Amino acid sequence: MISASVNKFELLSTRALERIPYLQYFLFGLLLPFGFAPFHLPGLALLGLALFYHQLNNKKETSPFFSGLFFGLGFFGFGTSWVYVSIHNYGHLSIITSGLFTFLFLLYLSCFPALVASLFCRLVLKPYTIGASLLFSALWLINEYLRATFLSGFPWLLIGFGQIDAPTRFFLPILGVFGVSFISCLAATLISNAINKKDSIYRYNYLFLFIALLASPILLKNVSWAQIDDKKPVSVGVIQANLSMRDKWDEGLFWQLLDRYQQTTKSLLGTDVIVMPESAIPLPATYISEFLDDLDEKAKEKGSAILFGIPQPTTIEQHTFFNALTSLGAAKGTYLKQHLVPFGEYIPSLFQLITSWLGIEDPNMRPGFTNQALIQVHNYPIATLICYEIAYGNLLREQLPDAKWIVSISDDGWFGHSFALYQHLQMAQVRSLQTARYQISSNNDGLSAVINPQGKIENALPAFRDGVLKATIFPASGKTPWVIVGDAPILVFSLLIFLFFTAYQLLFIKLSNQTIAAKHKRRYPYQPS
């Protein structure tokens, strides 16, 4: 009875895949988000990539573009489902309008893996070869880079971020996130090659390369990329208020909010660095100058540096604002957020016509300037990032090697009880490992944490609870290889692979046309005039 039921289920599943040819690609894409937080199963991301690569090698699909598109819809539809939460719950749009915006955004993101599938099927010479593996890995890396930079970019769920839980994490200080994405793709394709090769010699060769690729990074485990000054400990206090978005922006509750921050901050005075989250104070400084002056004076008396998020007017008219991280006490300087969150802080240009037609107002946030001076905390220059900016590696790299540690502030309340909080913290871990710097991460509703230069969380507060996190960090100096060279080497390498296969195909087509023409001429030597 049970056997018959299982057989019937298998038959129905097979028929479903046959009748809906793109369903399997959608399912393959669904595997990738499991490689990221909060699941922490990097092997499943590699499995999804291996299955995608395997199916494309079979060349059974008449439209690889749509195969890649459905793969992307599975990947991003599950992995970035929090986009809908932000648009619907806090953009105050209807279910239908929010669903439409989310679908269009997912469709846009899915075009990138669709491009990978199209180019791979067009350029690959022989399936399940080392050449096919290199081509697929190069195309995937180029796809991630384009997605991270095109139209201001969306560098979320890059495969390299999820590998913080895998041995390949030790490549992060050398190759960066994009480089680890390339290595991960290569590993996934090698195991697929091994399974599909009937010749035992080739099979064992691919298995050996696969094992070597995943095991070799462990040799870098004990390498110290930076010099930690353990004789100069810095005490840290991180405030996690856990305010709902409704309460935070409620004018009637503003003075209660301010009093709460004031009392908590005063209890921490004497701590070297006190950090509050993004937009902790939701009104510009001009409205609360007395409050800030009093806090500044007390912080100086106790030798504390206070860092917090606050909106800063862009013009005298004060109709638009910067999202700022500013300082008081034993710190000086202000950082203005450069990369804004799509839909939350700005409307992407592709969607502005639709939002105008629907009568949706453009958010009044504006991006900050480039090449800003580093904030100084107790005469230490520090790197600062606000929210979404943790995903942009070059933004952090520009502040190094001068910065002695990293401070990132955020308010992930926009995304509700979703994957976003956990994915955000995972990216912060990657950046600490990648740059060999301590990081103080302050988030309004959680996962505030202190991360060490090995990318490990030393102390953290649970999500959706208020509290104060106390820890000790140390200044660091020095450069990791990635800080020195950035992403350029792996990008150039990938482009060279792509150009080689493109040139080969063009040459092959030209030679084929010449051969056909020669055969035709020999068969019909006399052509009518």
Short mmCIF file of C-alpha atoms in Angstrom, two decimals:
data_model
loop_
_atom_site.label_atom_id
_atom_site.label_comp_id
_atom_site.label_asym_id
_atom_site.label_seq_id
_atom_site.Cartn_x
_atom_site.Cartn_y
_atom_site.Cartn_z
CA MET A 1 0.00 0.00 0.00
CA ILE A 2 2.75 2.44 1.03
CA SER A 3 4.90 1.38 -1.93
CA ALA A 4 2.03 2.00 -4.34
CA SER A 5 1.42 5.47 -2.85
CA VAL A 6 5.11 6.37 -3.19
CA ASN A 7 5.18 5.18 -6.81
CA LYS A 8 2.04 7.18 -7.56
CA PHE A 9 3.56 10.31 -5.99
CA GLU A 10 6.76 9.88 -8.02
CA LEU A 11 4.72 9.47 -11.21
CA LEU A 12 2.67 12.59 -10.49
CA SER A 13 5.84 14.57 -9.68
CA THR A 14 7.48 13.47 -12.93
CA ARG A 15 4.40 14.39 -14.95
CA ALA A 16 4.23 17.78 -13.25
CA LEU A 17 7.84 18.49 -14.22
CA GLU A 18 7.16 17.36 -17.79
CA ARG A 19 4.03 19.49 -18.15
CA ILE A 20 5.56 22.52 -16.46
CA PRO A 21 9.10 22.45 -17.88
CA TYR A 22 10.29 25.50 -15.94
CA LEU A 23 9.06 24.25 -12.57
CA GLN A 24 12.29 22.33 -11.97
CA TYR A 25 14.33 25.52 -12.46
CA PHE A 26 12.10 27.32 -9.99
CA LEU A 27 12.69 24.52 -7.48
CA PHE A 28 16.45 24.62 -8.06
CA GLY A 29 16.37 28.36 -7.34
CA LEU A 30 14.47 27.75 -4.10
CA LEU A 31 17.47 25.83 -2.77
CA LEU A 32 19.85 28.81 -2.88
CA PRO A 33 18.38 30.90 -0.01
CA PHE A 34 18.96 27.95 2.33
CA GLY A 35 22.67 28.66 1.93
CA PHE A 36 22.20 31.99 3.72
CA ALA A 37 21.08 33.06 7.19
CA PRO A 38 18.93 32.12 9.02
CA PHE A 39 19.32 28.58 7.62
CA HIS A 40 23.14 28.48 7.38
CA LEU A 41 23.26 25.52 4.97
CA PRO A 42 25.85 26.62 2.37
CA GLY A 43 25.88 23.14 0.83
CA LEU A 44 22.29 23.59 -0.36
CA ALA A 45 23.27 26.73 -2.28
CA LEU A 46 25.96 24.71 -4.06
CA LEU A 47 23.43 21.95 -4.75
CA GLY A 48 21.04 24.46 -6.35
CA LEU A 49 23.83 25.82 -8.54
CA ALA A 50 24.98 22.29 -9.47
CA LEU A 51 21.46 21.29 -10.55
CA PHE A 52 21.06 24.51 -12.54
CA TYR A 53 24.39 23.91 -14.29
CA HIS A 54 23.55 20.23 -14.90
CA GLN A 55 20.24 21.00 -16.55
CA LEU A 56 21.73 23.73 -18.75
CA ASN A 57 24.43 21.30 -19.90
CA ASN A 58 21.75 18.92 -21.14
CA LYS A 59 20.62 21.62 -23.59
CA LYS A 60 17.10 20.23 -23.62
CA GLU A 61 15.45 23.60 -23.17
CA THR A 62 14.50 25.61 -26.23
CA SER A 63 14.58 28.83 -24.22
CA PRO A 64 17.42 29.00 -21.69
CA PHE A 65 16.47 32.60 -20.91
CA PHE A 66 13.15 31.51 -19.39
CA SER A 67 14.88 28.63 -17.63
CA GLY A 68 17.18 31.13 -15.92
CA LEU A 69 14.27 33.48 -15.28
CA PHE A 70 12.31 30.84 -13.36
CA PHE A 71 15.47 29.86 -11.49
CA GLY A 72 15.81 33.51 -10.43
CA LEU A 73 12.16 33.74 -9.40
CA GLY A 74 12.65 30.79 -7.08
CA PHE A 75 15.90 32.22 -5.70
CA PHE A 76 14.83 35.81 -5.12
CA GLY A 77 11.13 35.10 -4.54
CA PHE A 78 12.05 33.12 -1.44
CA GLY A 79 15.30 34.83 -0.44
CA THR A 80 14.06 38.44 -0.66
CA SER A 81 10.41 37.91 0.26
CA TRP A 82 10.87 40.68 2.84
CA VAL A 83 10.64 43.26 0.03
CA TYR A 84 6.87 42.75 0.03
CA VAL A 85 6.74 43.32 3.80
CA SER A 86 8.52 46.66 3.43
CA ILE A 87 6.34 47.86 0.55
CA HIS A 88 3.00 46.72 1.97
CA ASN A 89 3.37 47.27 5.71
CA TYR A 90 5.36 50.51 5.66
CA GLY A 91 4.74 51.85 2.17
CA HIS A 92 1.02 51.77 3.01
CA LEU A 93 0.11 50.28 -0.37
CA SER A 94 -2.67 47.82 -1.07
CA ILE A 95 -2.01 44.08 -1.30
CA ILE A 96 -2.42 44.14 -5.09
CA THR A 97 -0.15 47.17 -5.62
CA SER A 98 2.47 45.80 -3.22
CA GLY A 99 2.31 42.42 -4.93
CA LEU A 100 2.72 44.06 -8.34
CA PHE A 101 5.77 46.07 -7.25
CA THR A 102 7.33 43.03 -5.60
CA PHE A 103 6.76 40.86 -8.68
CA LEU A 104 8.27 43.48 -11.00
CA PHE A 105 11.28 43.78 -8.71
CA LEU A 106 11.72 40.00 -8.61
CA LEU A 107 11.34 39.85 -12.38
CA TYR A 108 14.10 42.43 -12.75
CA LEU A 109 16.44 40.49 -10.43
CA SER A 110 15.64 37.23 -12.23
CA CYS A 111 16.83 38.67 -15.53
CA PHE A 112 20.42 38.31 -14.30
CA PRO A 113 20.44 34.49 -13.91
CA ALA A 114 18.40 34.39 -17.13
CA LEU A 115 21.30 36.12 -18.85
CA VAL A 116 23.70 33.55 -17.37
CA ALA A 117 21.62 30.68 -18.78
CA SER A 118 21.31 32.28 -22.22
CA LEU A 119 25.02 33.04 -22.59
CA PHE A 120 26.13 29.70 -21.18
CA CYS A 121 24.00 27.68 -23.60
CA ARG A 122 25.17 29.89 -26.45
CA LEU A 123 28.90 29.76 -25.66
CA VAL A 124 29.60 26.39 -24.02
CA LEU A 125 31.67 24.11 -26.25
CA LYS A 126 31.46 20.70 -24.56
CA PRO A 127 29.22 19.85 -21.60
CA TYR A 128 30.61 18.69 -18.26
CA THR A 129 34.18 19.81 -18.94
CA ILE A 130 36.55 22.09 -17.05
CA GLY A 131 35.89 24.69 -19.74
CA ALA A 132 32.15 24.52 -19.09
CA SER A 133 32.81 24.89 -15.35
CA LEU A 134 34.99 27.95 -15.84
CA LEU A 135 32.49 29.53 -18.24
CA PHE A 136 29.53 29.02 -15.90
CA SER A 137 31.47 30.34 -12.89
CA ALA A 138 32.67 33.39 -14.83
CA LEU A 139 29.17 34.17 -16.09
CA TRP A 140 27.72 33.81 -12.60
CA LEU A 141 30.30 36.20 -11.17
CA ILE A 142 29.66 38.75 -13.94
CA ASN A 143 25.93 38.39 -13.27
CA GLU A 144 26.45 39.11 -9.55
CA TYR A 145 28.66 42.10 -10.28
CA LEU A 146 26.12 43.59 -12.70
CA ARG A 147 23.31 43.04 -10.22
CA ALA A 148 25.38 44.70 -7.50
CA THR A 149 26.19 47.80 -9.57
CA PHE A 150 23.58 48.36 -12.29
CA LEU A 151 21.10 51.18 -11.47
CA SER A 152 22.80 51.69 -8.06
CA GLY A 153 22.76 47.93 -7.55
CA PHE A 154 21.23 45.28 -5.32
CA PRO A 155 24.17 43.31 -3.87
CA TRP A 156 22.01 41.14 -1.63
CA LEU A 157 22.28 37.31 -1.55
CA LEU A 158 25.62 37.15 -3.33
CA ILE A 159 26.72 33.51 -3.07
CA GLY A 160 29.94 34.54 -1.30
CA PHE A 161 27.98 35.96 1.65
CA GLY A 162 26.47 32.55 2.44
CA GLN A 163 29.89 30.88 2.51
CA ILE A 164 30.76 32.46 5.88
CA ASP A 165 29.66 29.06 7.26
CA ALA A 166 31.82 27.03 4.83
CA PRO A 167 35.59 26.39 4.59
CA THR A 168 35.76 28.77 1.63
CA ARG A 169 35.24 31.65 4.10
CA PHE A 170 39.01 31.72 4.59
CA PHE A 171 39.32 32.95 0.99
CA LEU A 172 37.28 36.08 1.83
CA PRO A 173 40.23 38.25 2.99
CA ILE A 174 42.02 37.38 -0.28
CA LEU A 175 39.36 37.11 -2.98
CA GLY A 176 36.45 39.02 -1.44
CA VAL A 177 32.78 38.10 -1.78
CA PHE A 178 32.82 37.96 -5.59
CA GLY A 179 35.89 35.73 -5.58
CA VAL A 180 34.29 33.31 -3.13
CA SER A 181 31.16 33.30 -5.32
CA PHE A 182 33.36 32.22 -8.23
CA ILE A 183 35.04 29.47 -6.17
CA SER A 184 31.66 28.24 -4.90
CA CYS A 185 30.22 28.05 -8.42
CA LEU A 186 33.31 26.24 -9.63
CA ALA A 187 32.99 23.69 -6.82
CA ALA A 188 29.31 23.13 -7.64
CA THR A 189 30.04 22.54 -11.33
CA LEU A 190 32.96 20.19 -10.59
CA ILE A 191 30.79 17.84 -8.56
CA SER A 192 28.21 17.90 -11.36
CA ASN A 193 30.94 17.06 -13.88
CA ALA A 194 32.12 14.16 -11.71
CA ILE A 195 28.64 12.67 -11.45
CA ASN A 196 27.96 12.96 -15.17
CA LYS A 197 31.29 11.63 -16.46
CA LYS A 198 31.23 7.90 -17.19
CA ASP A 199 35.00 7.74 -17.65
CA SER A 200 36.41 6.92 -14.20
CA ILE A 201 39.65 8.87 -14.75
CA TYR A 202 37.82 12.12 -15.48
CA ARG A 203 35.37 11.45 -12.67
CA TYR A 204 38.13 11.05 -10.08
CA ASN A 205 39.97 14.08 -11.42
CA TYR A 206 36.89 16.25 -10.94
CA LEU A 207 36.29 14.81 -7.47
CA PHE A 208 39.90 15.55 -6.53
CA LEU A 209 39.60 19.14 -7.75
CA PHE A 210 36.31 19.54 -5.87
CA ILE A 211 37.80 18.31 -2.59
CA ALA A 212 40.97 20.38 -3.07
CA LEU A 213 38.94 23.51 -3.77
CA LEU A 214 36.89 23.16 -0.58
CA ALA A 215 39.68 21.88 1.67
CA SER A 216 42.58 24.15 0.66
CA PRO A 217 41.16 27.30 2.32
CA ILE A 218 41.58 25.62 5.72
CA LEU A 219 45.34 26.16 5.30
CA LEU A 220 44.61 29.89 5.70
CA LYS A 221 42.67 29.44 8.94
CA ASN A 222 45.42 30.71 11.26
CA VAL A 223 46.73 33.50 9.04
CA SER A 224 46.56 36.92 10.73
CA TRP A 225 45.84 39.59 8.14
CA ALA A 226 45.91 42.56 10.53
CA GLN A 227 47.72 43.69 13.65
CA ILE A 228 45.39 43.82 16.64
CA ASP A 229 46.43 46.30 19.33
CA ASP A 230 45.34 44.21 22.34
CA LYS A 231 47.01 46.67 24.73
CA LYS A 232 44.38 49.31 23.97
CA PRO A 233 40.96 47.80 24.70
CA VAL A 234 37.90 49.86 23.78
CA SER A 235 34.78 49.34 25.90
CA VAL A 236 31.54 49.37 23.92
CA GLY A 237 27.87 49.86 24.79
CA VAL A 238 25.24 49.19 22.11
CA ILE A 239 21.66 50.34 22.67
CA GLN A 240 18.87 48.27 21.11
CA ALA A 241 15.60 50.11 21.68
CA ASN A 242 13.27 47.68 19.85
CA LEU A 243 10.84 50.44 18.91
CA SER A 244 8.12 49.60 16.43
CA MET A 245 8.10 51.71 13.28
CA ARG A 246 4.72 53.11 14.30
CA ASP A 247 5.92 54.23 17.74
CA LYS A 248 9.22 55.53 16.45
CA TRP A 249 7.60 57.99 14.07
CA ASP A 250 4.65 58.88 16.33
CA GLU A 251 4.94 62.59 17.22
CA GLY A 252 3.04 62.03 20.46
CA LEU A 253 5.61 59.52 21.68
CA PHE A 254 8.71 61.42 20.56
CA TRP A 255 9.62 62.94 23.93
CA GLN A 256 9.15 59.59 25.65
CA LEU A 257 11.52 58.05 23.09
CA LEU A 258 14.05 60.81 23.68
CA ASP A 259 13.86 60.41 27.45
CA ARG A 260 14.36 56.66 27.10
CA TYR A 261 17.52 57.12 25.03
CA GLN A 262 18.76 59.79 27.43
CA GLN A 263 18.37 57.58 30.51
CA THR A 264 19.97 54.55 28.84
CA THR A 265 22.85 56.63 27.48
CA LYS A 266 23.54 58.26 30.86
CA SER A 267 23.72 54.82 32.47
CA LEU A 268 26.48 53.94 29.98
CA LEU A 269 28.55 57.13 30.38
CA GLY A 270 32.13 56.19 31.10
CA THR A 271 32.04 53.53 28.39
CA ASP A 272 34.49 54.40 25.61
CA VAL A 273 31.97 54.09 22.77
CA ILE A 274 28.16 54.20 22.97
CA VAL A 275 26.29 53.36 19.78
CA MET A 276 22.60 53.86 18.97
CA PRO A 277 20.87 52.52 15.83
CA GLU A 278 19.95 54.15 12.53
CA SER A 279 17.57 57.13 12.89
CA ALA A 280 17.54 56.56 16.64
CA ILE A 281 16.46 60.19 16.91
CA PRO A 282 13.91 60.75 14.12
CA LEU A 283 14.02 64.58 14.18
CA PRO A 284 16.81 66.87 12.89
CA ALA A 285 19.25 68.30 15.43
CA THR A 286 17.80 71.83 15.17
CA TYR A 287 14.63 70.66 16.96
CA ILE A 288 16.46 69.18 19.95
CA SER A 289 19.63 71.27 20.22
CA GLU A 290 19.39 71.62 24.03
CA PHE A 291 19.05 67.86 24.48
CA LEU A 292 22.07 67.17 22.26
CA ASP A 293 24.20 69.90 23.85
CA ASP A 294 23.52 68.46 27.31
CA LEU A 295 24.37 64.92 26.16
CA ASP A 296 27.53 66.16 24.43
CA GLU A 297 28.75 67.95 27.56
CA LYS A 298 28.13 64.96 29.85
CA ALA A 299 29.82 62.58 27.38
CA LYS A 300 32.93 64.78 27.27
CA GLU A 301 33.06 64.88 31.08
CA LYS A 302 33.01 61.08 31.25
CA GLY A 303 35.27 60.52 28.22
CA SER A 304 32.61 58.74 26.19
CA ALA A 305 32.01 58.90 22.46
CA ILE A 306 28.37 58.70 21.36
CA LEU A 307 27.37 57.65 17.83
CA PHE A 308 23.77 57.68 16.65
CA GLY A 309 21.54 57.94 13.59
CA ILE A 310 19.60 61.13 12.85
CA PRO A 311 18.11 62.82 9.75
CA GLN A 312 20.09 65.82 8.51
CA PRO A 313 18.52 68.45 6.23
CA THR A 314 20.07 68.76 2.77
CA THR A 315 19.00 72.38 2.21
CA ILE A 316 17.96 75.44 4.17
CA GLU A 317 14.35 74.75 3.13
CA GLN A 318 14.69 71.32 4.82
CA HIS A 319 12.37 69.54 2.37
CA THR A 320 14.83 66.69 1.83
CA PHE A 321 17.17 64.89 4.20
CA PHE A 322 20.33 62.84 4.45
CA ASN A 323 20.32 59.69 6.53
CA ALA A 324 23.18 60.55 8.88
CA LEU A 325 25.37 58.94 11.53
CA THR A 326 26.68 61.69 13.77
CA SER A 327 28.77 61.92 16.93
CA LEU A 328 29.00 63.59 20.35
CA GLY A 329 31.48 63.64 23.22
CA ALA A 330 34.91 62.14 22.55
CA ALA A 331 34.15 61.78 18.85
CA LYS A 332 33.85 64.19 15.96
CA GLY A 333 32.42 64.01 12.48
CA THR A 334 29.29 62.97 10.63
CA TYR A 335 28.73 60.34 7.96
CA LEU A 336 25.96 60.70 5.35
CA LYS A 337 24.50 57.51 3.90
CA GLN A 338 25.43 57.10 0.21
CA HIS A 339 23.45 54.03 -0.90
CA LEU A 340 19.75 54.29 -0.15
CA VAL A 341 17.31 51.38 0.18
CA PRO A 342 15.15 50.91 -2.95
CA PHE A 343 11.43 51.59 -2.31
CA GLY A 344 12.11 52.44 1.36
CA GLU A 345 14.29 55.55 0.83
CA TYR A 346 14.06 56.09 -2.91
CA ILE A 347 12.08 54.83 -5.90
CA PRO A 348 14.29 53.14 -8.56
CA SER A 349 14.14 54.98 -11.88
CA LEU A 350 12.58 51.96 -13.62
CA PHE A 351 9.55 52.23 -11.34
CA GLN A 352 9.13 56.02 -11.11
CA LEU A 353 6.64 56.20 -13.98
CA ILE A 354 4.44 53.64 -12.24
CA THR A 355 4.66 55.37 -8.85
CA SER A 356 3.84 58.73 -10.42
CA TRP A 357 0.82 57.22 -12.16
CA LEU A 358 -0.33 55.68 -8.86
CA GLY A 359 0.19 59.00 -7.06
CA ILE A 360 2.88 57.64 -4.73
CA GLU A 361 5.16 60.35 -3.38
CA ASP A 362 8.92 60.04 -3.76
CA PRO A 363 10.65 59.53 -0.37
CA ASN A 364 12.41 62.67 0.80
CA MET A 365 15.80 61.02 1.38
CA ARG A 366 18.86 61.90 -0.69
CA PRO A 367 22.23 60.10 -1.00
CA GLY A 368 25.29 61.51 0.75
CA PHE A 369 28.51 62.64 -0.87
CA THR A 370 31.44 60.45 -1.87
CA ASN A 371 34.90 60.69 -0.26
CA GLN A 372 33.63 61.79 3.15
CA ALA A 373 36.11 62.28 5.98
CA LEU A 374 36.21 59.43 8.51
CA ILE A 375 34.60 59.95 11.91
CA GLN A 376 37.21 60.14 14.69
CA VAL A 377 36.50 58.28 17.94
CA HIS A 378 39.10 58.89 20.69
CA ASN A 379 41.40 59.96 17.84
CA TYR A 380 40.88 56.62 16.07
CA PRO A 381 39.48 56.90 12.53
CA ILE A 382 36.60 54.45 12.04
CA ALA A 383 34.66 53.09 9.07
CA THR A 384 30.94 53.81 9.14
CA LEU A 385 28.06 52.20 7.25
CA ILE A 386 24.32 52.69 7.51
CA CYS A 387 21.91 49.78 6.96
CA TYR A 388 21.93 48.52 3.37
CA GLU A 389 25.46 49.83 2.79
CA ILE A 390 27.00 46.79 4.48
CA ALA A 391 26.30 44.97 1.20
CA TYR A 392 28.59 47.33 -0.76
CA GLY A 393 32.15 46.12 -0.35
CA ASN A 394 33.83 49.01 -2.15
CA LEU A 395 32.11 51.51 0.14
CA LEU A 396 33.88 49.90 3.08
CA ARG A 397 37.15 49.38 1.21
CA GLU A 398 37.36 53.14 0.49
CA GLN A 399 37.58 53.74 4.26
CA LEU A 400 40.47 51.32 4.71
CA PRO A 401 43.18 50.77 5.80
CA ASP A 402 42.88 54.01 7.82
CA ALA A 403 39.83 52.84 9.78
CA LYS A 404 40.68 50.95 12.98
CA TRP A 405 37.28 49.28 13.34
CA ILE A 406 33.82 49.35 11.76
CA VAL A 407 30.56 50.79 13.07
CA SER A 408 27.38 49.82 11.22
CA ILE A 409 23.94 51.02 12.30
CA SER A 410 20.58 49.91 10.99
CA ASP A 411 16.84 49.71 11.54
CA ASP A 412 15.52 46.50 10.04
CA GLY A 413 12.06 47.16 11.45
CA TRP A 414 11.06 48.01 7.86
CA PHE A 415 11.28 44.30 7.03
CA GLY A 416 9.28 42.85 9.92
CA HIS A 417 9.85 39.30 11.17
CA SER A 418 11.62 38.19 8.00
CA PHE A 419 14.95 36.78 6.80
CA ALA A 420 16.33 40.30 6.29
CA LEU A 421 17.64 40.74 9.86
CA TYR A 422 19.62 37.50 9.75
CA GLN A 423 20.92 38.04 6.21
CA HIS A 424 22.01 41.54 7.24
CA LEU A 425 24.02 40.30 10.23
CA GLN A 426 25.60 37.59 8.07
CA MET A 427 26.84 40.23 5.63
CA ALA A 428 28.30 42.17 8.57
CA GLN A 429 30.21 39.04 9.62
CA VAL A 430 31.62 38.69 6.11
CA ARG A 431 32.81 42.30 6.05
CA SER A 432 34.67 41.89 9.35
CA LEU A 433 36.44 38.75 8.12
CA GLN A 434 37.10 40.31 4.72
CA THR A 435 38.80 43.37 6.24
CA ALA A 436 40.19 41.87 9.50
CA ARG A 437 38.42 44.49 11.63
CA TYR A 438 36.23 44.44 14.71
CA GLN A 439 32.71 45.64 14.03
CA ILE A 440 30.04 47.20 16.23
CA SER A 441 26.63 46.55 14.69
CA SER A 442 23.70 48.44 16.22
CA ASN A 443 20.18 47.59 15.06
CA ASN A 444 16.94 49.07 16.38
CA ASP A 445 15.06 45.78 16.70
CA GLY A 446 17.86 43.28 16.71
CA LEU A 447 20.42 41.43 16.04
CA SER A 448 22.79 44.05 17.42
CA ALA A 449 26.21 42.45 17.76
CA VAL A 450 29.95 42.81 18.19
CA ILE A 451 31.91 40.85 15.57
CA ASN A 452 35.60 39.99 15.72
CA PRO A 453 38.12 40.10 12.82
CA GLN A 454 37.53 36.38 12.15
CA GLY A 455 33.89 37.10 11.36
CA LYS A 456 32.67 35.45 14.56
CA ILE A 457 29.94 37.01 16.70
CA GLU A 458 31.46 37.69 20.13
CA ASN A 459 28.29 39.02 21.71
CA ALA A 460 24.77 39.74 20.45
CA LEU A 461 21.27 40.72 21.52
CA PRO A 462 18.25 38.66 20.42
CA ALA A 463 15.86 40.07 17.84
CA PHE A 464 12.78 42.07 18.85
CA ARG A 465 13.89 42.71 22.43
CA ASP A 466 15.20 45.89 23.97
CA GLY A 467 18.51 45.82 25.78
CA VAL A 468 22.08 47.03 26.10
CA LEU A 469 25.01 45.06 24.72
CA LYS A 470 28.37 45.50 26.46
CA ALA A 471 31.60 44.25 24.94
CA THR A 472 35.26 45.04 24.35
CA ILE A 473 36.92 45.55 20.99
CA PHE A 474 40.48 46.34 19.89
CA PRO A 475 41.81 48.70 17.22
CA ALA A 476 43.32 46.97 14.19
CA SER A 477 45.71 48.09 11.48
CA GLY A 478 47.00 46.52 8.30
CA LYS A 479 45.54 45.39 4.99
CA THR A 480 44.08 42.15 3.78
CA PRO A 481 44.88 41.25 0.14
CA TRP A 482 41.29 42.19 -0.79
CA VAL A 483 41.70 45.65 0.77
CA ILE A 484 44.81 46.14 -1.39
CA VAL A 485 43.51 44.96 -4.78
CA GLY A 486 39.72 44.81 -4.37
CA ASP A 487 37.55 42.82 -6.77
CA ALA A 488 39.42 43.77 -9.94
CA PRO A 489 41.55 40.59 -10.36
CA ILE A 490 38.65 38.12 -10.18
CA LEU A 491 36.48 40.36 -12.38
CA VAL A 492 39.20 40.65 -15.03
CA PHE A 493 39.79 36.88 -14.89
CA SER A 494 36.07 36.22 -15.40
CA LEU A 495 35.86 38.70 -18.26
CA LEU A 496 38.83 37.05 -19.98
CA ILE A 497 37.11 33.66 -19.75
CA PHE A 498 33.92 35.15 -21.20
CA LEU A 499 35.82 36.90 -24.01
CA PHE A 500 37.76 33.73 -24.85
CA PHE A 501 34.58 31.68 -25.31
CA THR A 502 32.91 34.51 -27.23
CA ALA A 503 35.89 34.87 -29.58
CA TYR A 504 36.08 31.11 -30.07
CA GLN A 505 32.40 30.94 -31.00
CA LEU A 506 32.73 33.81 -33.46
CA LEU A 507 35.77 32.15 -35.03
CA PHE A 508 33.98 28.80 -35.13
CA ILE A 509 30.95 30.34 -36.88
CA LYS A 510 33.21 32.09 -39.39
CA LEU A 511 35.14 28.89 -40.17
CA SER A 512 31.92 26.90 -40.43
CA ASN A 513 30.46 29.38 -42.91
CA GLN A 514 33.66 29.27 -44.97
CA THR A 515 33.61 25.45 -44.98
CA ILE A 516 29.97 25.37 -46.10
CA ALA A 517 30.69 27.91 -48.82
CA ALA A 518 33.70 25.87 -50.04
CA LYS A 519 31.66 22.65 -50.17
CA HIS A 520 28.90 24.42 -52.02
CA LYS A 521 31.39 25.79 -54.54
CA ARG A 522 32.91 22.34 -55.17
CA ARG A 523 29.47 20.83 -55.68
CA TYR A 524 28.27 23.63 -57.95
CA PRO A 525 31.41 25.04 -59.64
CA TYR A 526 29.48 26.96 -62.26
CA GLN A 527 27.25 29.65 -60.84
CA PRO A 528 24.74 31.50 -63.03
CA SER A 529 25.76 35.08 -63.77
#
